[in-house]
PDB file of C-alpha atoms in Angstrom:
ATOM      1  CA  UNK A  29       9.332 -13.529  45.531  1.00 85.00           C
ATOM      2  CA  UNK A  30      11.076 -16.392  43.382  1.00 90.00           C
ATOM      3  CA  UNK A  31       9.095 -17.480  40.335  1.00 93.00           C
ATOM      4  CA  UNK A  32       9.828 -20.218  37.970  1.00 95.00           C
ATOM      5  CA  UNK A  33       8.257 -20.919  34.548  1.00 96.00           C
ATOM      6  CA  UNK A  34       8.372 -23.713  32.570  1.00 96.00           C
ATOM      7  CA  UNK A  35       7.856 -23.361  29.103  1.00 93.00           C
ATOM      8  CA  UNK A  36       5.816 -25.086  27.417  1.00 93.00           C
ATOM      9  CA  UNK A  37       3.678 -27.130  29.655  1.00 94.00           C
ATOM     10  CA  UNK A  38       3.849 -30.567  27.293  1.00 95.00           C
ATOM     11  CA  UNK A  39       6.157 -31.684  25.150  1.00 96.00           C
ATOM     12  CA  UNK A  40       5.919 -34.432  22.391  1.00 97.00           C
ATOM     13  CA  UNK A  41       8.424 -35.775  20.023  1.00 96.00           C
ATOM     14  CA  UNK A  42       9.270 -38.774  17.803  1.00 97.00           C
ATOM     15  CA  UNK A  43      12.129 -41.187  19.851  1.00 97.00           C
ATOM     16  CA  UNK A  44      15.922 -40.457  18.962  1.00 97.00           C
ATOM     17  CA  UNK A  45      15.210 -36.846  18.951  1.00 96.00           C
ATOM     18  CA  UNK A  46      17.556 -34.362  20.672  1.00 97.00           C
ATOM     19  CA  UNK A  47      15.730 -31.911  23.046  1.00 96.00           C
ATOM     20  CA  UNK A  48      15.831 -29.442  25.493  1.00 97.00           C
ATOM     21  CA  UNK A  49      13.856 -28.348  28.175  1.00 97.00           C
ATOM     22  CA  UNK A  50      13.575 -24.855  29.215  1.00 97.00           C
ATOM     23  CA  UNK A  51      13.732 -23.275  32.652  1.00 98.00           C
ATOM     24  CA  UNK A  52      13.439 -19.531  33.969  1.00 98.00           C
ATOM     25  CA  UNK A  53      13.750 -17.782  37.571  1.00 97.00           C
ATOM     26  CA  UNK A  54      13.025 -14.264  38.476  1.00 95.00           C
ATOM     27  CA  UNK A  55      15.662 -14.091  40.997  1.00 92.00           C
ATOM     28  CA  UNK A  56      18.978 -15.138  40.345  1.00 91.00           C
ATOM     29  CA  UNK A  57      20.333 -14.732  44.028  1.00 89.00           C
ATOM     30  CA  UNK A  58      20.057 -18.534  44.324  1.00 90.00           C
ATOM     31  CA  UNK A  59      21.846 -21.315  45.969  1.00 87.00           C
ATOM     32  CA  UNK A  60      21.743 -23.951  43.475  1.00 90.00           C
ATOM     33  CA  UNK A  61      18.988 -25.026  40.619  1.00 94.00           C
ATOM     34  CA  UNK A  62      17.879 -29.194  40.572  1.00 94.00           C
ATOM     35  CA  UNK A  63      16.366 -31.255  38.306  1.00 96.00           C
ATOM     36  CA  UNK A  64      13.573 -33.601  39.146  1.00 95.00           C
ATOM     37  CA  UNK A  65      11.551 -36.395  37.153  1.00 96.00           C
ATOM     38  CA  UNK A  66       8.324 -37.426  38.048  1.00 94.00           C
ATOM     39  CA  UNK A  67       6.270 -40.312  36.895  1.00 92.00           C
ATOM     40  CA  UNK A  68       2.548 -40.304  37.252  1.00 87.00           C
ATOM     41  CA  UNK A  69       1.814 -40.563  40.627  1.00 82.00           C
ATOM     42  CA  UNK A  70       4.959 -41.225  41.394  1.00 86.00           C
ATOM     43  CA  UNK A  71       7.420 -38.763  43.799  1.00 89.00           C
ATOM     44  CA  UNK A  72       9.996 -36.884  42.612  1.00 91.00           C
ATOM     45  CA  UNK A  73      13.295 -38.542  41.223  1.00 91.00           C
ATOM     46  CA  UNK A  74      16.723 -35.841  41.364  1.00 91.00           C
ATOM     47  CA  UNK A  75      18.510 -35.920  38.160  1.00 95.00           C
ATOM     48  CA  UNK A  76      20.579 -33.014  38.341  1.00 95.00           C
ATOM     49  CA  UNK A  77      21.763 -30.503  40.700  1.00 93.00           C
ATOM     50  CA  UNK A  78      24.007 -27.637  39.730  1.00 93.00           C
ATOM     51  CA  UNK A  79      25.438 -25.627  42.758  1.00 90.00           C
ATOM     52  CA  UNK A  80      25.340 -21.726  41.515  1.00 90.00           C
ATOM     53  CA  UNK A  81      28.890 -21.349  40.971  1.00 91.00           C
ATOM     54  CA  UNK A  82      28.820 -23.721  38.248  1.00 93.00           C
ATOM     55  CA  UNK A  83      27.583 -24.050  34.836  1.00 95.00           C
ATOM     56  CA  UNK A  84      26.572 -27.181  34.032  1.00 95.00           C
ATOM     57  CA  UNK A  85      26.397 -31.031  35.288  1.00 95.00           C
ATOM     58  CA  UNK A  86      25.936 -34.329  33.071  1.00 96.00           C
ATOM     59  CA  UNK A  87      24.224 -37.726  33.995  1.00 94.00           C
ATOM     60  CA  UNK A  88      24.696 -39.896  31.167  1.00 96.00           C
ATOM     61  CA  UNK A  89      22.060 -38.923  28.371  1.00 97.00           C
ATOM     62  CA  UNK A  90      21.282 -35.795  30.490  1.00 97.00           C
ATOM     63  CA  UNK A  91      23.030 -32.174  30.719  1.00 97.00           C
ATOM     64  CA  UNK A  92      21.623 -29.480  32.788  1.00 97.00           C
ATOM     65  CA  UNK A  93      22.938 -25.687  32.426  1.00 97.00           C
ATOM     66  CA  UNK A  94      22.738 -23.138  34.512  1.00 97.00           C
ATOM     67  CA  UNK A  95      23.099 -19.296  33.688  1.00 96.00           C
ATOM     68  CA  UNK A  96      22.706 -17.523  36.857  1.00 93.00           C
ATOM     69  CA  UNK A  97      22.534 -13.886  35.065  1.00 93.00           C
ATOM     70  CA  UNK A  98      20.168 -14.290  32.977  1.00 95.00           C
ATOM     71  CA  UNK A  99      17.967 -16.638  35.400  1.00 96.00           C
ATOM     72  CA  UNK A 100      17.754 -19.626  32.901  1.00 97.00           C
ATOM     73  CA  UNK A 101      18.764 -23.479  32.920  1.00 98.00           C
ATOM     74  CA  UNK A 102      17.819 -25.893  30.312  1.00 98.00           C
ATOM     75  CA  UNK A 103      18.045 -29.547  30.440  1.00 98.00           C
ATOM     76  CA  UNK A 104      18.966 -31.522  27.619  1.00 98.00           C
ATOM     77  CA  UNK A 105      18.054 -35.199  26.847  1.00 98.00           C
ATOM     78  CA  UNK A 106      20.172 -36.955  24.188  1.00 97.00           C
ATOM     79  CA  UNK A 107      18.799 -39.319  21.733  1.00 97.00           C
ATOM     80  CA  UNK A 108      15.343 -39.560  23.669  1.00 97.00           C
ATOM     81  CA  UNK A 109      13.453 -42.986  24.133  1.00 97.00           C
ATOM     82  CA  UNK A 110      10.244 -43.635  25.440  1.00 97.00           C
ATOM     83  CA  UNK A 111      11.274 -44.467  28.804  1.00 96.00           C
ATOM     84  CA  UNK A 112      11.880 -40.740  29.473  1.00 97.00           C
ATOM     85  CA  UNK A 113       8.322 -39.713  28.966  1.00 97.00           C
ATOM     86  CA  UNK A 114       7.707 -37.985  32.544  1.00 97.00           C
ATOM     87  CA  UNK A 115       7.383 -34.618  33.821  1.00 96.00           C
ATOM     88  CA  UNK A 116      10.751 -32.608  34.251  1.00 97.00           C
ATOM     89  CA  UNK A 117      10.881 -30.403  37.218  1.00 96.00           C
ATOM     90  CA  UNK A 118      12.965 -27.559  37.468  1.00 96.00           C
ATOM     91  CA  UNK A 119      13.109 -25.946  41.237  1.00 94.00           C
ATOM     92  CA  UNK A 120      15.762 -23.410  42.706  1.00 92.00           C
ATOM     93  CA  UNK A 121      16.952 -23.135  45.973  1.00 88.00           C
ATOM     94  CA  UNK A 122      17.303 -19.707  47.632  1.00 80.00           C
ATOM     95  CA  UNK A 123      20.550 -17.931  48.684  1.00 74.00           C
ATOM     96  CA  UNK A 124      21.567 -19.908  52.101  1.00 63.00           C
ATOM     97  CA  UNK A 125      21.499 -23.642  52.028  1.00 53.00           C
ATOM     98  CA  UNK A 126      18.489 -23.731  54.662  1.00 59.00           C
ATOM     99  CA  UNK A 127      16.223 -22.119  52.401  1.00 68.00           C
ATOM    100  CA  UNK A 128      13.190 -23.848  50.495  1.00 76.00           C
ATOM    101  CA  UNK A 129      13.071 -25.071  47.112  1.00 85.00           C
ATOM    102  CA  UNK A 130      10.549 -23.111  44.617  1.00 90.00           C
ATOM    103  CA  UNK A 131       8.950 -25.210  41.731  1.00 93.00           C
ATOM    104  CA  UNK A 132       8.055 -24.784  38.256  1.00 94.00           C
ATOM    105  CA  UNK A 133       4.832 -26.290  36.829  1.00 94.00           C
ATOM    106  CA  UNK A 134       7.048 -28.988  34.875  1.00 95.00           C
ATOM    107  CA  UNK A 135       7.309 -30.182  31.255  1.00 96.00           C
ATOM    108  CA  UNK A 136       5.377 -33.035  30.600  1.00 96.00           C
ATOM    109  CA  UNK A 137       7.253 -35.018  27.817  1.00 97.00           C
ATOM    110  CA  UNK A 138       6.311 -37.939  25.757  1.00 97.00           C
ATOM    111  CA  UNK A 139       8.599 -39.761  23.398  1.00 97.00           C
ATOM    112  CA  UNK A 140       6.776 -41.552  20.993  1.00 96.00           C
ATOM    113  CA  UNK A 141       7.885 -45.022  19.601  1.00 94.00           C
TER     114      UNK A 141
ATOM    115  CA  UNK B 928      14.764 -45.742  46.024  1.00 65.00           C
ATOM    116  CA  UNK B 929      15.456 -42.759  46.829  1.00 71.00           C
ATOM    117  CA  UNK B 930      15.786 -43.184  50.294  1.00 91.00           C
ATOM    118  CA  UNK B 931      13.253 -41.700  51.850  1.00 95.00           C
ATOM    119  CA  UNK B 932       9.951 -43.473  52.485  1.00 96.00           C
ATOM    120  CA  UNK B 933       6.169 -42.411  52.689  1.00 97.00           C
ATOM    121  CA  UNK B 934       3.270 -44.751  54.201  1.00 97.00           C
ATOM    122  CA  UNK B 935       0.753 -45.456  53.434  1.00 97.00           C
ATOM    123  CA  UNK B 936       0.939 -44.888  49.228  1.00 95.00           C
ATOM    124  CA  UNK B 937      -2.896 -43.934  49.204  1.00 96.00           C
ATOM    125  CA  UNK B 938      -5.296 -42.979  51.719  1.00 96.00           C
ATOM    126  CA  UNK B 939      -9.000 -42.521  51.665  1.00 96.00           C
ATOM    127  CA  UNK B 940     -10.505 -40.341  54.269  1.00 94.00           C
ATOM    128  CA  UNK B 941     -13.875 -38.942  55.124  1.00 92.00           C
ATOM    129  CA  UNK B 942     -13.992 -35.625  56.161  1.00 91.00           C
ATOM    130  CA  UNK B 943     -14.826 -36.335  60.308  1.00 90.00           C
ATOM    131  CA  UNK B 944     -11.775 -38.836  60.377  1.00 90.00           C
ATOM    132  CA  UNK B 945      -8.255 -38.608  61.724  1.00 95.00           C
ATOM    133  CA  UNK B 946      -5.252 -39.728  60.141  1.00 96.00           C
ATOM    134  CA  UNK B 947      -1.344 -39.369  59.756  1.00 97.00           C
ATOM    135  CA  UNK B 948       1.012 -39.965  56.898  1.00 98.00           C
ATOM    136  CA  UNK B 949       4.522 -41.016  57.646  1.00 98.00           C
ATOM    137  CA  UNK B 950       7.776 -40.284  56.459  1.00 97.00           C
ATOM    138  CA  UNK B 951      11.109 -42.062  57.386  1.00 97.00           C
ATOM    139  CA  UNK B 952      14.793 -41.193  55.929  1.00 95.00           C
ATOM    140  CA  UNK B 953      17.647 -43.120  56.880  1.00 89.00           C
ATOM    141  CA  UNK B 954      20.392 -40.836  54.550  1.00 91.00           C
ATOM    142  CA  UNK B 955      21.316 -39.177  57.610  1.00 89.00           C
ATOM    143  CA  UNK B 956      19.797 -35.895  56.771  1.00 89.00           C
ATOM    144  CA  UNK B 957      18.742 -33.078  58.467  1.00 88.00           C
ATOM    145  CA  UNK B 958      15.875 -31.337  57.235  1.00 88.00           C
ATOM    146  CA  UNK B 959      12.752 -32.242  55.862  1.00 91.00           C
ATOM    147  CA  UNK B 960      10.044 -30.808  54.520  1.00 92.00           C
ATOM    148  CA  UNK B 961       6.354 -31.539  53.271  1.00 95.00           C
ATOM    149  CA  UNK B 962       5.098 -30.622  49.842  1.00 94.00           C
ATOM    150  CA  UNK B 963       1.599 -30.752  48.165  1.00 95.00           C
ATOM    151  CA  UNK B 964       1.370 -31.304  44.872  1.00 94.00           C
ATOM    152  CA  UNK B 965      -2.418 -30.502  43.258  1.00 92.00           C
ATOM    153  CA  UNK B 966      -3.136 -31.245  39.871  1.00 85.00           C
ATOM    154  CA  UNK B 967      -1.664 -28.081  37.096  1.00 78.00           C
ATOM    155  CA  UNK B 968       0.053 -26.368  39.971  1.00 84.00           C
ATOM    156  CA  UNK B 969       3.492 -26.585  41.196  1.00 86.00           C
ATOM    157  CA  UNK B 970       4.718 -27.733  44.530  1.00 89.00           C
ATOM    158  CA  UNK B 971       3.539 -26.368  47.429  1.00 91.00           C
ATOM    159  CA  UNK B 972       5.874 -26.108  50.195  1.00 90.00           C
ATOM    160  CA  UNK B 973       4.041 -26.439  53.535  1.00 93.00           C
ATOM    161  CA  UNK B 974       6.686 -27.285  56.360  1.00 92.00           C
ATOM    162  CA  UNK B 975      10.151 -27.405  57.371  1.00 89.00           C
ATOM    163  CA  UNK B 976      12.320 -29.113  59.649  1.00 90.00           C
ATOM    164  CA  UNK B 977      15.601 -28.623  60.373  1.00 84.00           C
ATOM    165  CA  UNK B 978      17.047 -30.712  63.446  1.00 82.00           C
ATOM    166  CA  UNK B 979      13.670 -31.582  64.706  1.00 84.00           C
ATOM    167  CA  UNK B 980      13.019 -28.329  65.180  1.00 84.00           C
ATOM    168  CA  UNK B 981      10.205 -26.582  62.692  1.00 84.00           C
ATOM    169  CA  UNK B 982      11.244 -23.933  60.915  1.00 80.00           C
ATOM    170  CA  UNK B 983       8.742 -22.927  58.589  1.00 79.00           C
ATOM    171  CA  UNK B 984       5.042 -22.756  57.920  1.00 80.00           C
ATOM    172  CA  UNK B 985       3.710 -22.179  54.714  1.00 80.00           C
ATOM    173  CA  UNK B 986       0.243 -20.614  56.086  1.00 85.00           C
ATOM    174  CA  UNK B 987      -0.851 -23.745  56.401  1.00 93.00           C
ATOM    175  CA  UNK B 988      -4.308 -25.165  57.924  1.00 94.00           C
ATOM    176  CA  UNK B 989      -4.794 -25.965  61.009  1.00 94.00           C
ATOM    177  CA  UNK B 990      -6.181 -29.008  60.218  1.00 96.00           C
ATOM    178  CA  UNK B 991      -2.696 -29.934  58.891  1.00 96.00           C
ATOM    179  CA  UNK B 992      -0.585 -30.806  62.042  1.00 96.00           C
ATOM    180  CA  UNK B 993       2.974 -31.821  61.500  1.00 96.00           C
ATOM    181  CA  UNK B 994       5.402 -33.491  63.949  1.00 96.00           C
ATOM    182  CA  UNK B 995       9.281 -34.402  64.169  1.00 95.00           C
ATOM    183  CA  UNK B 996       9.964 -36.840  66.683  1.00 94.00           C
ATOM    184  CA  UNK B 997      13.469 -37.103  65.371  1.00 92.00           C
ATOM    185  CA  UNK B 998      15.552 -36.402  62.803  1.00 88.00           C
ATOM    186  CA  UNK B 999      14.516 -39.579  60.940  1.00 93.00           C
ATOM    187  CA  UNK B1000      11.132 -39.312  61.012  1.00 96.00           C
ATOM    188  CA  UNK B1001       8.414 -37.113  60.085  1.00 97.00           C
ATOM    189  CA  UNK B1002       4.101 -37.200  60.409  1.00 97.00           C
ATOM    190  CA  UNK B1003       1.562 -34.903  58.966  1.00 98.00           C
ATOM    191  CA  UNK B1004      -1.670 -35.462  61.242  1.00 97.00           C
ATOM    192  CA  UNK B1005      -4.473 -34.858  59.449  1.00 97.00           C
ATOM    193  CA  UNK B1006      -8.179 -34.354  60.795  1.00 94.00           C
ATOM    194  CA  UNK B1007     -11.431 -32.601  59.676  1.00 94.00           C
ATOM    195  CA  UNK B1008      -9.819 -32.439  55.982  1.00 95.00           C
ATOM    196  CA  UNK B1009     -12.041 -30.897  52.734  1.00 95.00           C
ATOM    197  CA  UNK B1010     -12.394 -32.393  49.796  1.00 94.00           C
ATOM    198  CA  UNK B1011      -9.997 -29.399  48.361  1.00 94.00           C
ATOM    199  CA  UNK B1012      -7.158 -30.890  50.379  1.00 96.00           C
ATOM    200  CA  UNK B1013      -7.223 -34.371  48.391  1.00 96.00           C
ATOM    201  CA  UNK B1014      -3.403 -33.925  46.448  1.00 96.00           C
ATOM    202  CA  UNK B1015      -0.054 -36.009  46.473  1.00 95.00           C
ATOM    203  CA  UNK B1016       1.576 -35.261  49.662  1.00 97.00           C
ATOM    204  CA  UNK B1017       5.236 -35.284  48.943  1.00 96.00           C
ATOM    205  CA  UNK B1018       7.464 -35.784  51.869  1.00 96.00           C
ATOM    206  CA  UNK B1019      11.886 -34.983  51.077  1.00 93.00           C
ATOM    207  CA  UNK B1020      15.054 -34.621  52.694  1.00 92.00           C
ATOM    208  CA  UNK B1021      17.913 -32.585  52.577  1.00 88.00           C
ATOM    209  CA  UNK B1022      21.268 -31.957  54.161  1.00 82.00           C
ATOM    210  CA  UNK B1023      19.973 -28.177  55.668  1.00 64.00           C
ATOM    211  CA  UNK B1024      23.180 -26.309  56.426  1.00 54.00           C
ATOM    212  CA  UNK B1025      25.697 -24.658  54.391  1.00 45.00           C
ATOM    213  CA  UNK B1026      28.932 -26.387  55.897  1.00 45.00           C
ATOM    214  CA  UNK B1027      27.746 -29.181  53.384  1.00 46.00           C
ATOM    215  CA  UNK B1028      28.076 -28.603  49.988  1.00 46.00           C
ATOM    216  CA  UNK B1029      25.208 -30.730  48.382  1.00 56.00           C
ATOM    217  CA  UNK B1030      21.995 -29.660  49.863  1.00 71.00           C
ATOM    218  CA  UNK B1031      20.552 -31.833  46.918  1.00 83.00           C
ATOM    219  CA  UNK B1032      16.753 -32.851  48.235  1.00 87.00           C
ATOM    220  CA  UNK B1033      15.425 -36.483  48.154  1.00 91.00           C
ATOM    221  CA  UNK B1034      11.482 -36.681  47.737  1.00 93.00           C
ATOM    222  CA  UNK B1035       9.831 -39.959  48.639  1.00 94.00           C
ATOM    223  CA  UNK B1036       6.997 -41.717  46.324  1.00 94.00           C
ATOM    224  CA  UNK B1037       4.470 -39.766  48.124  1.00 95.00           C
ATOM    225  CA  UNK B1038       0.507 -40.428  49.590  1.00 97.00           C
ATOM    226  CA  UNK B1039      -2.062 -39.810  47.375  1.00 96.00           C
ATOM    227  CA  UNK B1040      -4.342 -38.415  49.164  1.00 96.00           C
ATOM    228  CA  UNK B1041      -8.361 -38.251  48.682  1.00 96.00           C
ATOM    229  CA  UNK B1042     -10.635 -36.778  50.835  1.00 95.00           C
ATOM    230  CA  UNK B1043     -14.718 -37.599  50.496  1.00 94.00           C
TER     231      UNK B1043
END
């Protein structure tokens, strides 16, 4: 059965700071890894997706990596601002396209002013 | 907007009522699926649809009835709910098949849920 951690559960740090975000999977037969924000109360917003034959995608401020092997990805935020405090999702999809997407608990961040 | 939209955004019920949350996607996807999210625990995957046609059921309740009129659309009928059952209910949609090569999955804003 897939598990994914997220590690630790909150996150804070001062604004302009570089960070990353941690991700791990017990199973690394997967399909492809995404990235989600979500605000409070809010749904879930993609950021990222990284298929598993590749190694890492970018979004402007935002890099995702993906090491299949070792069952890790970490998403890094560049020069952080308040306006990314949220929690960061990480959830992998299963070998086969059709299969479900497992979550971690998330990161909540806050960037402070 | 992510494309895919949940009514209504919040929804008191008592535990005797009846109710059903909608979903609609218009990003011509196939699948979709319903997710619970409870407070410090991750998404809970409770059904699937591919082509209108469900494919999975995450032990759910029966008091948890979903339906898939058409690709586009999506209810959860809800009735005789417990107060343990008030969550976000997250509704998404994906491309389900392998012949496409994003399968990325678009989650809607959600219904917040609360059952007294």
């Amino acid at each position: 059965k897939q598990e994914v951690t997220q590690i630790p559960a909150a996150l804070s740090v001062p604004e302009g700071e570089n960070l990353v975000l941690n991700c791990s999977f017990t199973d690394s037969a997967i399909y492809n890894l995404q990235w989600f924000r979500q605000d409070p109360g809010k749904g879930l917003t993609s950021l990222l997706l990284i298929q598993s034959s590749q190694r890492e995608q970018t979004s402007g401020r935002l890099n995702a990596s993906l090491d299949k092997s070792s069952g890790r990805s970490t998403l890094y935020i560049a020069a952080s601002q308040p306006g990314d405090s949220a929690t960061y999702l990480c959830a992998v999809k299963a070998s086969g396209a059709n299969s479900k997407l497992t979550f971690g608990k998330g990161i909540t961040l806050s960037v402070r002013p | 907007e992510t494309g895919v939209t949940q009514t209504p955004r919040h929804l008191v019920m008592g535990m005797t009522n009846k109710k059903s949350l909608k979903c609609e996607q218009h990003l011509g996807h196939n699948a979709m699926y319903w997710y619970k999210q409870s407070a410090k625990k991750p998404l809970e995957l409770m059904f699937v649809y591919n082509f209108k046609e469900q494919t999975e059921n995450n032990s759910v309740p029966s008091r948890f009835s979903p339906e898939c009129p058409n690709s586009s659309h999506l209810f959860l009928h809800l009735h005789t709910l417990q107060p343990e059952d008030s969550a976000l209910y997250l509704c998404a949609s994906s491309q389900g098949f392998s012949y496409v090569k994003s399968t990325e999955a678009f989650f809607g804003q959600g219904t917040r849920l609360t059952v007294v």
